[in-house]
mmCIF file of C-alpha atoms in Angstrom:
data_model
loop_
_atom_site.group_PDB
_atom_site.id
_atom_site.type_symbol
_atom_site.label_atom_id
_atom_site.label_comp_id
_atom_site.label_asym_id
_atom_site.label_seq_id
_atom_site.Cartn_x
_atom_site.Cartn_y
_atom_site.Cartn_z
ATOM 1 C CA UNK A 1 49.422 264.372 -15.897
ATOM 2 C CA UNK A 2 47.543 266.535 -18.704
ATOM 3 C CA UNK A 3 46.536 262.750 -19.906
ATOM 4 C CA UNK A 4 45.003 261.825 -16.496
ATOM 5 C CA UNK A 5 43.146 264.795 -16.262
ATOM 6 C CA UNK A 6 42.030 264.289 -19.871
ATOM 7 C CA UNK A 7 40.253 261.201 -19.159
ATOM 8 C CA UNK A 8 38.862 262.411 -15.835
ATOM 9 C CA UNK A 9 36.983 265.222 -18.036
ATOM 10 C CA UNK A 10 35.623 262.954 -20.304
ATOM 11 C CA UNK A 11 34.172 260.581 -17.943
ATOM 12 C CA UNK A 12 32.396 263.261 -15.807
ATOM 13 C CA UNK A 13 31.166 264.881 -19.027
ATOM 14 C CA UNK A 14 29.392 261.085 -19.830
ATOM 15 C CA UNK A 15 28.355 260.968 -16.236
ATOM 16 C CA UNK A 16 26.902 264.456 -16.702
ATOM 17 C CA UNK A 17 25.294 263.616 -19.864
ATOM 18 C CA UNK A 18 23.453 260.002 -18.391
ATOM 19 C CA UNK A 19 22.461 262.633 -15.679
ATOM 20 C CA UNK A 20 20.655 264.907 -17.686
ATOM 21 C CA UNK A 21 19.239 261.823 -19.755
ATOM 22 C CA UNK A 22 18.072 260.220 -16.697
ATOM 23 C CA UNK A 23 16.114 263.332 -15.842
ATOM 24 C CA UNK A 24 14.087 263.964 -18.875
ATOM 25 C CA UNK A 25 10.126 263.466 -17.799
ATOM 26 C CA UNK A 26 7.623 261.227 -19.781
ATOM 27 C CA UNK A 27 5.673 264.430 -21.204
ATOM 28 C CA UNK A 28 9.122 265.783 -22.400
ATOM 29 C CA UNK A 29 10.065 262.107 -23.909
ATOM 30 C CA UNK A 30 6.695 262.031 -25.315
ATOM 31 C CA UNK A 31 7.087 265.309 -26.953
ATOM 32 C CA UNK A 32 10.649 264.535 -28.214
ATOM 33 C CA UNK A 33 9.106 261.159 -30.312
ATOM 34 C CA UNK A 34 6.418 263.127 -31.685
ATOM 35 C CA UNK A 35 8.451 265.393 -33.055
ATOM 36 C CA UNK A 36 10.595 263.368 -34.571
ATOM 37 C CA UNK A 37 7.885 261.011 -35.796
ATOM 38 C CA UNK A 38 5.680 263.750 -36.973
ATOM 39 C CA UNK A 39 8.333 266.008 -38.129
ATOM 40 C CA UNK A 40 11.490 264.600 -39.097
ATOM 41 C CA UNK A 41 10.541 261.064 -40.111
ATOM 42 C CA UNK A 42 8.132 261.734 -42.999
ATOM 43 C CA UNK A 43 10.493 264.775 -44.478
ATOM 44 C CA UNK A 44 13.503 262.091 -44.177
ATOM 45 C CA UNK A 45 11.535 259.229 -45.906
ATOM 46 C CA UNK A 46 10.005 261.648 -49.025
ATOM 47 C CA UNK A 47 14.010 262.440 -49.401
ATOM 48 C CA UNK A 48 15.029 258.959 -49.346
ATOM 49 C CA UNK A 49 12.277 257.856 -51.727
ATOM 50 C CA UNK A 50 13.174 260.659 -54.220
ATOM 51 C CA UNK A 51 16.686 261.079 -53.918
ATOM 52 C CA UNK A 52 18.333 258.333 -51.977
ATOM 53 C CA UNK A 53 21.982 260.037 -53.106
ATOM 54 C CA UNK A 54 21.132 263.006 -51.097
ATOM 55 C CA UNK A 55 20.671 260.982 -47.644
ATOM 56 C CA UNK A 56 24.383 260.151 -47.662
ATOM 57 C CA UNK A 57 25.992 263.139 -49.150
ATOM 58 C CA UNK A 58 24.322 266.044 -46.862
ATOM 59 C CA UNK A 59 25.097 266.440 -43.146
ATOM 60 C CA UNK A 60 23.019 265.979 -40.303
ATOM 61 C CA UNK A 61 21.817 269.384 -39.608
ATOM 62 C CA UNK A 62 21.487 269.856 -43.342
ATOM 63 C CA UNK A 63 19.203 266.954 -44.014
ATOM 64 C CA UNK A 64 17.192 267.752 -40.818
ATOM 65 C CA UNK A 65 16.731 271.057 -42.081
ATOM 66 C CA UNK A 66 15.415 269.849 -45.164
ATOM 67 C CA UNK A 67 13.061 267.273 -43.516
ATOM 68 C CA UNK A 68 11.465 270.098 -41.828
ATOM 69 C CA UNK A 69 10.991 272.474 -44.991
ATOM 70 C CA UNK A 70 9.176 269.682 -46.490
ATOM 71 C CA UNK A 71 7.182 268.804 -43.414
ATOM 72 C CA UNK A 72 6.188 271.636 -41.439
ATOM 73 C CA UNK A 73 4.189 273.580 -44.012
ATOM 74 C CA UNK A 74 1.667 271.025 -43.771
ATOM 75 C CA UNK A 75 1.934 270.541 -39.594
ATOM 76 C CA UNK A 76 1.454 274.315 -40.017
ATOM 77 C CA UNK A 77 -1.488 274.486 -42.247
ATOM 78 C CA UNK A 78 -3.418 271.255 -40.032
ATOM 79 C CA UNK A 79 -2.500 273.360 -36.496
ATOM 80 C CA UNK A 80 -4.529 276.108 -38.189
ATOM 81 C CA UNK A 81 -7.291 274.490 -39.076
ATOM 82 C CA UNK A 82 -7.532 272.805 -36.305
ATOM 83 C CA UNK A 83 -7.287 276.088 -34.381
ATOM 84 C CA UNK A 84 -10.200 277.717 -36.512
ATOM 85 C CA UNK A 85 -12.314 275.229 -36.125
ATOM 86 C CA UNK A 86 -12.491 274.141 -32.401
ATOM 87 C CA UNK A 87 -15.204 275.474 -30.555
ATOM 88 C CA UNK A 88 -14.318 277.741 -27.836
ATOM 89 C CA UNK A 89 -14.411 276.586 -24.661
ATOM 90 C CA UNK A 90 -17.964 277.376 -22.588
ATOM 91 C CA UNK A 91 -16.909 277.285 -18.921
ATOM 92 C CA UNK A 92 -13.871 278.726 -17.280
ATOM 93 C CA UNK A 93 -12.657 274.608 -16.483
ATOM 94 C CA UNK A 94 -12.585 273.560 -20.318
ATOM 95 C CA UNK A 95 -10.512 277.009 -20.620
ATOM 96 C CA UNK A 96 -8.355 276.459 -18.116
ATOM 97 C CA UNK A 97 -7.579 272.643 -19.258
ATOM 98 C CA UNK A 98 -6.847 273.433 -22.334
ATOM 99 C CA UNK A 99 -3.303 273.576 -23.663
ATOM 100 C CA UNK A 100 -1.630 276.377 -25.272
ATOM 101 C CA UNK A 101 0.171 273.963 -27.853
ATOM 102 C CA UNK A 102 -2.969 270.883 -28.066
ATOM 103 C CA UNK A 103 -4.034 272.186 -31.702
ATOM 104 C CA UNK A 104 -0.076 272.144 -32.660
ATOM 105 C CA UNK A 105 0.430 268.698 -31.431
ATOM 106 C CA UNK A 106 -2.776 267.404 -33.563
ATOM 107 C CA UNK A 107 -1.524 269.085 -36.755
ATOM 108 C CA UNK A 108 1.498 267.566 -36.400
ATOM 109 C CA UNK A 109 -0.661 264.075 -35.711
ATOM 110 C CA UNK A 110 -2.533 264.793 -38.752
ATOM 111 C CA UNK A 111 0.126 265.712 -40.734
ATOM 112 C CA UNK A 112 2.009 262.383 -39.873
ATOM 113 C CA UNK A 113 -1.350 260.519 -40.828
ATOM 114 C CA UNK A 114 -1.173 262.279 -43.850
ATOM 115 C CA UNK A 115 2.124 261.153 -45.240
ATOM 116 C CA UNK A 116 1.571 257.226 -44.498
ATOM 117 C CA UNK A 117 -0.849 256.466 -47.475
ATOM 118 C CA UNK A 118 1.345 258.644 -49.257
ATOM 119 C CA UNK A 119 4.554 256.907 -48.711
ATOM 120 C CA UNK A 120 3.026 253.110 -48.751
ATOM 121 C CA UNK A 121 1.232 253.757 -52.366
ATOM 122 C CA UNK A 122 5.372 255.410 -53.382
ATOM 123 C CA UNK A 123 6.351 251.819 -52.567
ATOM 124 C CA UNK A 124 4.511 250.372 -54.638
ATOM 125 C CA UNK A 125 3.880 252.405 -57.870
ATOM 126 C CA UNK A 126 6.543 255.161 -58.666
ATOM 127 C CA UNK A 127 4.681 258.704 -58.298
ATOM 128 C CA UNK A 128 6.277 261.667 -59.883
ATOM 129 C CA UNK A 129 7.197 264.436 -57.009
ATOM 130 C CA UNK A 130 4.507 266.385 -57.787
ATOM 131 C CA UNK A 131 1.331 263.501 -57.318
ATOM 132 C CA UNK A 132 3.420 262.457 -54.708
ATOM 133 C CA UNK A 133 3.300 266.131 -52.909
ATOM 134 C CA UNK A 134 -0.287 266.001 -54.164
ATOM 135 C CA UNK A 135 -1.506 263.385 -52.722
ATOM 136 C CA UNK A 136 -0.239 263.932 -49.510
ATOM 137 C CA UNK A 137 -2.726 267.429 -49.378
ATOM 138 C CA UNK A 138 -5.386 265.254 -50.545
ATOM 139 C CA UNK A 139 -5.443 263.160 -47.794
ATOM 140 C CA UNK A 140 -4.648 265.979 -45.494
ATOM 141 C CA UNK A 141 -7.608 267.833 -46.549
ATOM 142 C CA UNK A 142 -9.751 264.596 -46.925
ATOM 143 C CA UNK A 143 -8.979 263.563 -43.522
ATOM 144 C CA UNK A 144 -9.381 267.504 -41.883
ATOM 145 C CA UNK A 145 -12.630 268.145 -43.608
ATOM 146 C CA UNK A 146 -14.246 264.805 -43.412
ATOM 147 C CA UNK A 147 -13.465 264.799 -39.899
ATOM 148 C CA UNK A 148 -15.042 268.535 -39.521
ATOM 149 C CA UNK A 149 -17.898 267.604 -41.258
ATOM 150 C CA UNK A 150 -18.974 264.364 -40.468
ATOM 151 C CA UNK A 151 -19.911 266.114 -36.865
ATOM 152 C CA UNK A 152 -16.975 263.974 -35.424
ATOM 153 C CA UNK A 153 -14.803 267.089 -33.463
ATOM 154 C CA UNK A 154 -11.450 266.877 -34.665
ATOM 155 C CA UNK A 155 -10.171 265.932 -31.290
ATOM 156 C CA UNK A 156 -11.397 265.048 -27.802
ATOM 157 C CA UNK A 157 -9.176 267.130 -25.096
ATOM 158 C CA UNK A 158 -7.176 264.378 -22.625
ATOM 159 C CA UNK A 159 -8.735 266.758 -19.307
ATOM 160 C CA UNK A 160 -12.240 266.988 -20.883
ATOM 161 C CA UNK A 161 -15.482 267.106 -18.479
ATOM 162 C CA UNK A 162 -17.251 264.814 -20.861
ATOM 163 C CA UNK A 163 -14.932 262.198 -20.517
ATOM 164 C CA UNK A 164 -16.626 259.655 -18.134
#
């Protein structure tokens, strides 16, 4: 009896959890892959590239945590920048289509972009840690300022009114 009720339980609890999969919206599925493409994914390959021992002797939620710490300091500094220097909107329309989290999601863009060059010249030549880390600000900061300065804005807003 306790056995047939047993496996009832566990197939309503994977019926409940294809339920809540199935409801998940684009913009939340969206946000879920930039996160862990932005986020997780660079942190995971500087630790693999470095110390490939660690990736199978910590946990999970350990080497997630870890991914982040090496990560989101940079995502943090770029959502900043980007913050300080984005020109304030001019009509109440550009305020109002503006999201609260757009100049997060570009850091963490940027900070993504940032670790590619990084990780394909690792491949290739072996990079103490610290040129490694280095290297990965330079082309932060290369590709923030030159973006800044070369009169290109440092994003273009998806609900823009210059969009045609």
């Amino acid at each position: 009896m306790s056995l047939t009720r047993h496996r009832s339980c566990s197939t309503f609890d994977k019926e409940m959890e294809l339920k809540h999969f199935r409801e998940i919206s684009p913009i939340e599925l969206c946000f879920s892959l930039l996160g862990f493409c932005g986020i997780i994914a660079p942190g995971v390959l500087s630790i693999w590239m470095y110390a490939p021992a660690l990736i199978t002797a910590a946990t999970t939620p350990k080497l997630i945590l870890l991914a982040l710490s090496i990560t989101i300091p940079l995502c943090s500094f770029n959502a900043a920048f980007i913050l300080l220097a984005r020109k304030e909107p001019k009509t109440e329309k550009e305020r109002y289509n503006r999201h609260p989290l757009e100049s997060v999601i570009v850091g963490i863009i940027f900070g993504a972009i940032a670790f590619i060059p990084s990780v394909v010249l690792k491949l290739f030549i072996p990079l103490p840690l610290w040129i490694f880390a280095l290297l990965i600000v330079a082309v932060d900061l290369f590709f923030l300022v030159g973006r800044s300065r070369g009169g290109i804005p440092l994003y273009q807003p998806i609900n823009s009114p210059d969009q045609k």
